[in-house]
Amino acid sequence: MTNIRAKITDEQRRARLTTGHLLTPKARARTPAEVAAALLALHATDPATVYLSVAARMKDPTPALLERALYEDRSLVRMLCMRRTMFVVPRDLAPVVDASTARAVAARERRNLLKVLGEQHGYGEAWLGTTEQAVLTALADLGEATAAQLADAVPALKTQISVSPGKPYAATPRVTSRVLGVMAAESRIRRGRPLGTWASSQFRWTMAEPHPELSADDARAELATHYLRTFGPATTEDVKWWTGWTLTDTRKAITRTGAVDVDLSHSPGHALPDDLDPPTETEPAAVLLPALDPTPMGWRHRDWYLDPTSVPELFDAYGNIGPTLWWNGRIAGGWAQRPDGDITTHALTPEGRTREARTAAATEAVRMAAFLSDIRIRPSMRTPLERRLSAT
């Protein structure tokens, strides 16, 4: 890493974020693929988050455009990868994500499943391999199928396992989702269209094409470069947290990016050498981002765009962020959808309570409500502010 040190202020970082993450009307994209490329990866734990993240940053968003990208053009690929989290990534980047993070996640998922099968049923790799091959054969015949349909075609998937025995929440689910999850993590099968609306968490399975083999070290260096291009300047801890890598792998990857040292307001950081010039001035703009959106989930350290006093209202007990209202490159409050479909917002900072900010937030609320139409959403990770607003 070249030892060049530059001072980058919080204001400059927020200006970079606003333009680079398409948080102004002028910066909005025309296609879902453009949004995904600008953000590197879209959080997909909640299916609706992908659609709302894209809608917030597109000029003329419609669910059909994203459905086409996910299920027809396949310009976007859903993967279990960074921090064992579901993401949607651009197709060209998928092999890099696979080699740098997803491959290790898949290996851990397989080991964990084999441990459970061995301890509870005496099954090993042979049983699992036979079951997986039967799933592939069934999918080849069916084209696509739900988990229940695959369990009917492959009775081994109905094997039950014990989860949290002796606990109040103990359960004995079928092994279906665990087996299919491992196969999806290994890119042998993939999620197809959902059952019902685009916001549904139930979906069909279909065959997948394997990713090309890449060197893990090379892939980590390339992903770190993409991360710094999207989220930089950032700290080593930011990169480590976002990727889920070890500290050693993180440091090696950052070194190979050719990043330079920079001074941030709270600690040293890293930036790409061609990304040191101050950004152009941006006009204040409001945007409504969904729970677990990739922008607020992009850094370990958030004080430069999030008032610490807002954290108890906007995060759940596990560190997951809920729906956020942004104004001028900072989180100014939150929002929620009410049972009647209207979007309500609430400002938590003085800046968010100005007339200009409130007017802009109201305009965005109308735009987001129009996109949702008759769809009703509820984040799986609920926060105090979202709960209160959705009940009003």
Coordinates of C-alpha atoms in Angstrom, one line a residue:
M1 CA 0.0 0.0 0.0
T2 CA 1.5 3.3 -1.1
N3 CA 2.1 5.6 1.9
I4 CA 0.4 8.7 0.7
R5 CA -1.8 10.4 3.3
A6 CA -4.7 12.8 2.5
K7 CA -7.3 14.3 4.7
I8 CA -10.9 13.5 3.7
T9 CA -13.6 15.2 5.7
D10 CA -17.0 13.8 6.7
E11 CA -18.6 16.4 4.4
Q12 CA -16.6 15.1 1.5
R13 CA -17.5 11.5 2.3
R14 CA -21.2 12.3 2.5
A15 CA -20.9 14.1 -0.9
R16 CA -19.3 11.0 -2.4
L17 CA -22.0 8.8 -0.9
T18 CA -24.8 11.0 -2.2
T19 CA -23.6 10.9 -5.8
G20 CA -22.0 7.4 -5.8
H21 CA -25.0 5.7 -4.2
L22 CA -27.5 7.5 -6.5
L23 CA -29.2 9.3 -3.6
T24 CA -30.3 12.4 -5.6
P25 CA -32.9 12.7 -8.4
K26 CA -30.2 13.8 -10.9
A27 CA -28.1 10.7 -10.2
R28 CA -30.9 8.1 -10.6
A29 CA -30.3 5.2 -12.9
R30 CA -32.5 3.8 -15.7
T31 CA -32.0 0.1 -15.1
P32 CA -31.8 -2.2 -12.1
A33 CA -28.4 -3.4 -13.3
E34 CA -27.1 0.1 -13.2
V35 CA -28.2 0.4 -9.6
A36 CA -26.6 -2.9 -8.6
A37 CA -23.4 -1.9 -10.2
A38 CA -23.3 1.4 -8.4
L39 CA -23.9 -0.3 -5.0
L40 CA -21.8 -3.4 -5.6
A41 CA -24.3 -5.7 -4.1
L42 CA -28.0 -5.4 -2.9
H43 CA -29.0 -6.9 0.4
A44 CA -31.6 -9.7 -0.3
T45 CA -32.5 -11.1 3.2
D46 CA -35.9 -9.7 2.6
P47 CA -37.1 -10.1 -1.0
A48 CA -38.8 -6.6 -0.9
T49 CA -35.5 -4.9 0.1
V50 CA -34.0 -5.6 -3.4
Y51 CA -37.0 -4.0 -5.1
L52 CA -37.2 -1.0 -2.8
S53 CA -33.4 -0.4 -2.9
V54 CA -33.7 -0.2 -6.7
A55 CA -36.9 1.8 -6.8
A56 CA -35.3 4.5 -4.5
R57 CA -32.6 5.0 -7.1
M58 CA -34.3 4.6 -10.4
K59 CA -35.9 7.3 -12.6
D60 CA -38.9 5.2 -13.6
P61 CA -39.0 2.1 -11.4
T62 CA -41.4 -0.8 -12.0
P63 CA -41.2 -4.3 -10.4
A64 CA -41.3 -5.8 -13.9
L65 CA -37.9 -4.3 -14.7
L66 CA -36.3 -6.0 -11.7
E67 CA -38.1 -9.3 -12.3
R68 CA -36.7 -9.3 -15.8
A69 CA -33.2 -8.7 -14.6
L70 CA -33.4 -11.5 -12.0
Y71 CA -35.3 -14.2 -13.8
E72 CA -35.1 -13.6 -17.5
D73 CA -32.0 -11.6 -18.5
R74 CA -30.2 -12.9 -15.4
S75 CA -28.1 -9.7 -15.3
L76 CA -28.5 -9.9 -11.5
V77 CA -27.7 -13.0 -9.5
R78 CA -28.9 -13.9 -6.0
M79 CA -26.1 -15.4 -3.8
L80 CA -25.4 -16.4 -0.2
C81 CA -22.0 -14.7 0.3
M82 CA -20.7 -11.9 2.5
R83 CA -21.2 -12.6 6.2
R84 CA -23.4 -15.5 5.3
T85 CA -26.0 -13.0 4.0
M86 CA -28.1 -13.2 0.9
F87 CA -27.2 -10.6 -1.7
V88 CA -28.1 -9.8 -5.3
V89 CA -25.0 -9.0 -7.4
P90 CA -24.3 -8.0 -11.0
R91 CA -23.7 -11.2 -13.1
D92 CA -20.2 -10.1 -14.2
L93 CA -19.2 -9.8 -10.5
A94 CA -20.7 -13.1 -9.4
P95 CA -17.6 -15.2 -10.0
V96 CA -15.5 -12.8 -8.0
V97 CA -18.0 -12.9 -5.1
D98 CA -18.2 -16.7 -5.3
A99 CA -14.4 -17.2 -5.2
S100 CA -13.7 -14.5 -2.6
T101 CA -16.5 -15.2 -0.1
A102 CA -19.3 -17.5 -1.2
R103 CA -17.2 -20.6 -1.7
A104 CA -16.0 -20.5 2.0
V105 CA -19.6 -19.9 3.2
A106 CA -20.8 -22.9 1.2
A107 CA -18.1 -25.1 2.7
R108 CA -19.1 -24.1 6.2
E109 CA -22.8 -24.7 5.4
R110 CA -22.0 -28.2 4.1
R111 CA -19.8 -29.1 7.1
N112 CA -22.6 -27.9 9.5
L113 CA -25.2 -29.9 7.7
L114 CA -23.1 -33.1 7.7
K115 CA -22.5 -32.6 11.4
V116 CA -26.2 -32.5 12.1
L117 CA -27.0 -35.5 9.8
G118 CA -24.2 -37.5 11.3
E119 CA -25.0 -36.9 14.9
Q120 CA -28.8 -37.3 14.6
H121 CA -29.1 -39.9 11.9
G122 CA -25.7 -41.4 11.2
Y123 CA -25.8 -40.1 7.6
G124 CA -22.6 -38.9 5.9
E125 CA -21.4 -37.5 2.6
A126 CA -22.7 -40.5 0.7
W127 CA -26.3 -40.0 1.8
L128 CA -26.1 -36.3 1.2
G129 CA -24.5 -36.7 -2.2
T130 CA -27.2 -39.2 -3.3
T131 CA -29.9 -36.9 -2.1
E132 CA -28.4 -33.9 -3.9
Q133 CA -28.2 -35.9 -7.1
A134 CA -31.8 -36.9 -6.8
V135 CA -32.7 -33.2 -6.4
L136 CA -30.8 -32.3 -9.6
T137 CA -32.6 -35.2 -11.4
A138 CA -36.0 -34.0 -10.2
L139 CA -35.3 -30.4 -11.3
A140 CA -34.1 -31.6 -14.7
D141 CA -37.5 -33.2 -15.1
L142 CA -39.6 -30.5 -13.6
G143 CA -37.8 -27.5 -14.9
E144 CA -38.6 -25.6 -11.6
A145 CA -40.2 -26.7 -8.4
T146 CA -41.0 -25.5 -4.9
A147 CA -39.3 -27.0 -1.9
A148 CA -42.5 -29.0 -1.1
Q149 CA -42.6 -30.4 -4.6
L150 CA -39.0 -31.4 -4.4
A151 CA -39.6 -33.1 -1.1
D152 CA -42.4 -35.1 -2.7
A153 CA -40.1 -36.1 -5.6
V154 CA -37.1 -36.8 -3.2
P155 CA -38.5 -38.4 0.0
A156 CA -35.1 -38.1 1.7
L157 CA -35.7 -34.4 1.9
K158 CA -38.5 -35.1 4.4
T159 CA -36.0 -36.4 6.9
Q160 CA -36.5 -34.5 10.2
I161 CA -33.8 -33.0 12.4
S162 CA -34.0 -31.7 15.9
V163 CA -33.3 -28.0 16.4
S164 CA -32.6 -26.4 19.9
P165 CA -33.9 -29.4 21.9
G166 CA -35.0 -28.6 25.4
K167 CA -35.6 -25.0 24.5
P168 CA -39.0 -23.2 24.4
Y169 CA -38.4 -22.7 20.7
A170 CA -37.4 -26.3 20.0
A171 CA -38.5 -27.7 16.6
T172 CA -38.1 -30.7 14.3
P173 CA -38.1 -29.3 10.8
R174 CA -37.5 -31.3 7.6
V175 CA -34.0 -31.1 6.3
T176 CA -35.3 -29.8 3.0
S177 CA -34.3 -26.2 3.3
R178 CA -30.9 -27.1 4.7
V179 CA -30.0 -29.4 1.7
L180 CA -31.4 -26.9 -0.8
G181 CA -29.6 -24.1 0.9
V182 CA -26.2 -25.9 0.6
M183 CA -26.8 -26.7 -3.0
A184 CA -27.7 -23.1 -3.7
A185 CA -24.6 -21.8 -1.9
E186 CA -22.6 -24.0 -4.1
S187 CA -24.3 -22.6 -7.2
R188 CA -25.8 -25.9 -8.2
I189 CA -29.3 -24.7 -8.0
R190 CA -30.8 -21.2 -7.7
R191 CA -33.9 -19.4 -6.5
G192 CA -36.4 -18.8 -9.3
R193 CA -39.6 -16.7 -9.4
P194 CA -41.4 -16.2 -6.1
L195 CA -44.8 -17.7 -5.3
G196 CA -47.3 -14.9 -5.3
T197 CA -46.1 -11.3 -5.5
W198 CA -42.6 -10.0 -5.9
A199 CA -42.5 -9.3 -2.1
S200 CA -43.1 -13.0 -1.2
S201 CA -40.4 -15.0 0.6
Q202 CA -41.6 -18.3 -0.9
F203 CA -40.1 -19.2 -4.2
R204 CA -39.4 -21.9 -6.8
W205 CA -36.0 -23.6 -7.3
T206 CA -34.4 -24.2 -10.7
M207 CA -31.0 -25.3 -12.1
A208 CA -28.0 -23.0 -12.0
E209 CA -24.8 -22.7 -13.9
P210 CA -21.6 -23.1 -11.9
H211 CA -19.3 -20.0 -11.7
P212 CA -15.8 -20.2 -13.3
E213 CA -13.0 -21.1 -11.0
L214 CA -10.9 -18.1 -9.8
S215 CA -8.1 -17.7 -7.4
A216 CA -9.4 -16.8 -3.9
D217 CA -6.6 -14.3 -3.3
D218 CA -7.1 -12.6 -6.7
A219 CA -10.9 -12.5 -6.1
R220 CA -10.5 -11.0 -2.7
A221 CA -8.2 -8.3 -4.1
E222 CA -10.7 -7.5 -6.9
L223 CA -13.7 -7.5 -4.5
A224 CA -11.8 -5.2 -2.1
T225 CA -11.1 -2.8 -5.1
H226 CA -14.8 -2.8 -5.9
Y227 CA -15.7 -2.1 -2.3
L228 CA -13.3 0.8 -2.0
R229 CA -14.6 2.2 -5.3
T230 CA -18.1 2.0 -4.0
F231 CA -17.8 2.7 -0.2
G232 CA -14.3 4.2 0.0
P233 CA -12.7 5.9 1.7
A234 CA -13.1 3.2 4.4
T235 CA -11.2 1.7 7.3
T236 CA -9.7 -1.8 7.5
E237 CA -12.4 -2.7 10.0
D238 CA -15.1 -1.5 7.5
V239 CA -13.7 -3.8 4.8
K240 CA -13.4 -6.7 7.2
W241 CA -16.9 -6.3 8.6
W242 CA -18.6 -5.9 5.2
T243 CA -16.8 -8.9 3.6
G244 CA -16.7 -11.2 6.6
W245 CA -13.0 -12.1 5.9
T246 CA -10.3 -12.6 8.5
L247 CA -8.2 -9.7 9.4
T248 CA -5.2 -11.2 7.6
D249 CA -7.1 -11.8 4.4
T250 CA -8.6 -8.3 4.6
R251 CA -5.1 -6.6 5.0
K252 CA -3.7 -8.7 2.1
A253 CA -6.6 -7.8 -0.1
I254 CA -6.4 -4.1 0.7
T255 CA -2.7 -4.1 0.0
R256 CA -3.2 -5.6 -3.4
T257 CA -5.7 -2.9 -4.4
G258 CA -2.9 -0.3 -4.4
A259 CA -5.0 1.8 -2.0
V260 CA -3.4 4.8 -0.3
D261 CA -3.6 5.8 3.3
V262 CA -6.0 8.6 4.2
D263 CA -7.0 10.4 7.3
L264 CA -10.6 10.2 8.2
S265 CA -12.3 12.1 11.1
H266 CA -12.2 9.2 13.5
S267 CA -9.3 7.0 12.3
P268 CA -6.9 6.1 9.4
G269 CA -8.5 4.8 6.3
H270 CA -7.9 3.7 2.7
A271 CA -8.9 5.1 -0.7
L272 CA -8.0 4.2 -4.2
P273 CA -5.3 6.6 -5.7
D274 CA -7.6 8.0 -8.4
D275 CA -10.4 8.6 -5.9
L276 CA -8.9 11.4 -3.8
D277 CA -10.3 14.5 -5.5
P278 CA -13.1 16.3 -3.6
P279 CA -16.5 15.6 -5.1
T280 CA -18.6 18.2 -6.8
E281 CA -21.2 20.1 -4.8
T282 CA -24.6 18.3 -4.6
E283 CA -28.0 19.7 -3.9
P284 CA -29.8 18.5 -0.8
A285 CA -32.1 15.6 -1.6
A286 CA -34.4 13.2 0.3
V287 CA -34.6 9.5 -0.2
L288 CA -36.3 6.6 1.5
L289 CA -34.2 3.5 1.8
P290 CA -35.5 0.1 3.0
A291 CA -34.4 -2.0 5.9
L292 CA -31.0 -3.5 5.4
D293 CA -30.3 -1.3 2.4
P294 CA -26.7 -1.6 1.1
T295 CA -25.9 2.0 1.8
P296 CA -26.5 2.2 5.6
M297 CA -25.1 -1.4 5.8
G298 CA -21.9 -0.6 4.0
W299 CA -19.7 0.5 6.8
R300 CA -18.8 -0.7 10.3
H301 CA -18.3 2.9 11.5
R302 CA -21.4 5.1 10.7
D303 CA -21.0 8.3 12.9
W304 CA -20.1 10.4 9.8
Y305 CA -23.7 9.9 8.4
L306 CA -25.7 8.7 11.4
D307 CA -26.3 10.5 14.7
P308 CA -25.6 8.0 17.4
T309 CA -28.7 9.2 19.3
S310 CA -30.8 7.8 16.4
V311 CA -29.4 4.2 16.7
P312 CA -31.9 2.9 19.3
E313 CA -34.8 3.9 17.1
L314 CA -33.4 2.7 13.8
F315 CA -31.7 -0.6 14.7
D316 CA -33.0 -3.9 16.1
A317 CA -31.3 -5.7 19.0
Y318 CA -29.0 -7.6 16.5
G319 CA -27.6 -4.6 14.7
N320 CA -29.9 -4.7 11.7
I321 CA -31.0 -1.3 10.4
G322 CA -34.6 -0.6 9.6
P323 CA -36.1 1.7 6.9
T324 CA -34.3 5.1 6.9
L325 CA -35.1 8.6 5.7
W326 CA -32.0 10.3 4.3
W327 CA -31.5 14.0 3.8
N328 CA -28.4 15.7 2.3
G329 CA -26.2 12.6 2.7
R330 CA -27.2 11.8 6.3
I331 CA -29.8 9.6 8.0
A332 CA -32.4 12.0 9.2
G333 CA -35.1 9.6 10.4
G334 CA -37.1 6.6 9.3
W335 CA -40.3 5.6 7.5
A336 CA -42.8 2.8 7.3
Q337 CA -45.8 1.6 5.3
R338 CA -49.2 1.8 7.1
P339 CA -51.9 -0.8 6.7
D340 CA -53.7 1.4 4.2
G341 CA -50.6 1.5 2.0
D342 CA -49.6 5.1 2.7
I343 CA -46.0 5.9 3.6
T344 CA -45.3 7.8 6.8
T345 CA -42.0 9.4 7.7
H346 CA -40.5 10.7 10.9
A347 CA -37.5 13.0 11.3
L348 CA -35.1 12.3 14.2
T349 CA -32.6 15.2 13.5
P350 CA -33.0 18.9 13.4
E351 CA -31.9 18.9 9.7
G352 CA -34.7 16.5 8.9
R353 CA -37.3 18.7 10.4
T354 CA -36.7 21.7 8.2
R355 CA -39.4 22.7 5.8
E356 CA -37.2 21.8 2.8
A357 CA -36.4 18.4 4.1
R358 CA -40.0 17.6 5.1
T359 CA -41.3 18.7 1.7
A360 CA -38.8 16.5 -0.1
A361 CA -39.5 13.5 2.2
A362 CA -43.2 13.9 1.5
T363 CA -42.6 13.8 -2.3
E364 CA -40.5 10.7 -1.9
A365 CA -43.2 9.0 0.3
V366 CA -45.7 9.5 -2.5
R367 CA -43.3 8.1 -5.1
M368 CA -42.6 5.0 -3.0
A369 CA -46.3 4.4 -2.2
A370 CA -47.0 4.6 -5.9
F371 CA -44.3 2.0 -6.6
L372 CA -45.6 -0.4 -3.9
S373 CA -49.2 0.1 -5.1
D374 CA -51.3 -2.6 -3.5
I375 CA -48.2 -4.5 -2.1
R376 CA -47.9 -4.5 1.7
I377 CA -44.4 -4.9 3.2
R378 CA -43.1 -5.6 6.7
P379 CA -39.3 -5.9 7.4
S380 CA -38.3 -9.2 8.9
M381 CA -36.0 -7.3 11.3
R382 CA -38.3 -4.8 13.0
T383 CA -37.1 -1.7 14.7
P384 CA -38.8 0.5 17.4
L385 CA -39.5 3.4 15.0
E386 CA -40.8 1.3 12.2
R387 CA -43.2 -0.5 14.6
R388 CA -44.6 2.7 15.8
L389 CA -45.0 4.3 12.4
S390 CA -46.6 1.3 10.8
A391 CA -49.2 1.2 13.5
T392 CA -50.3 4.8 13.0

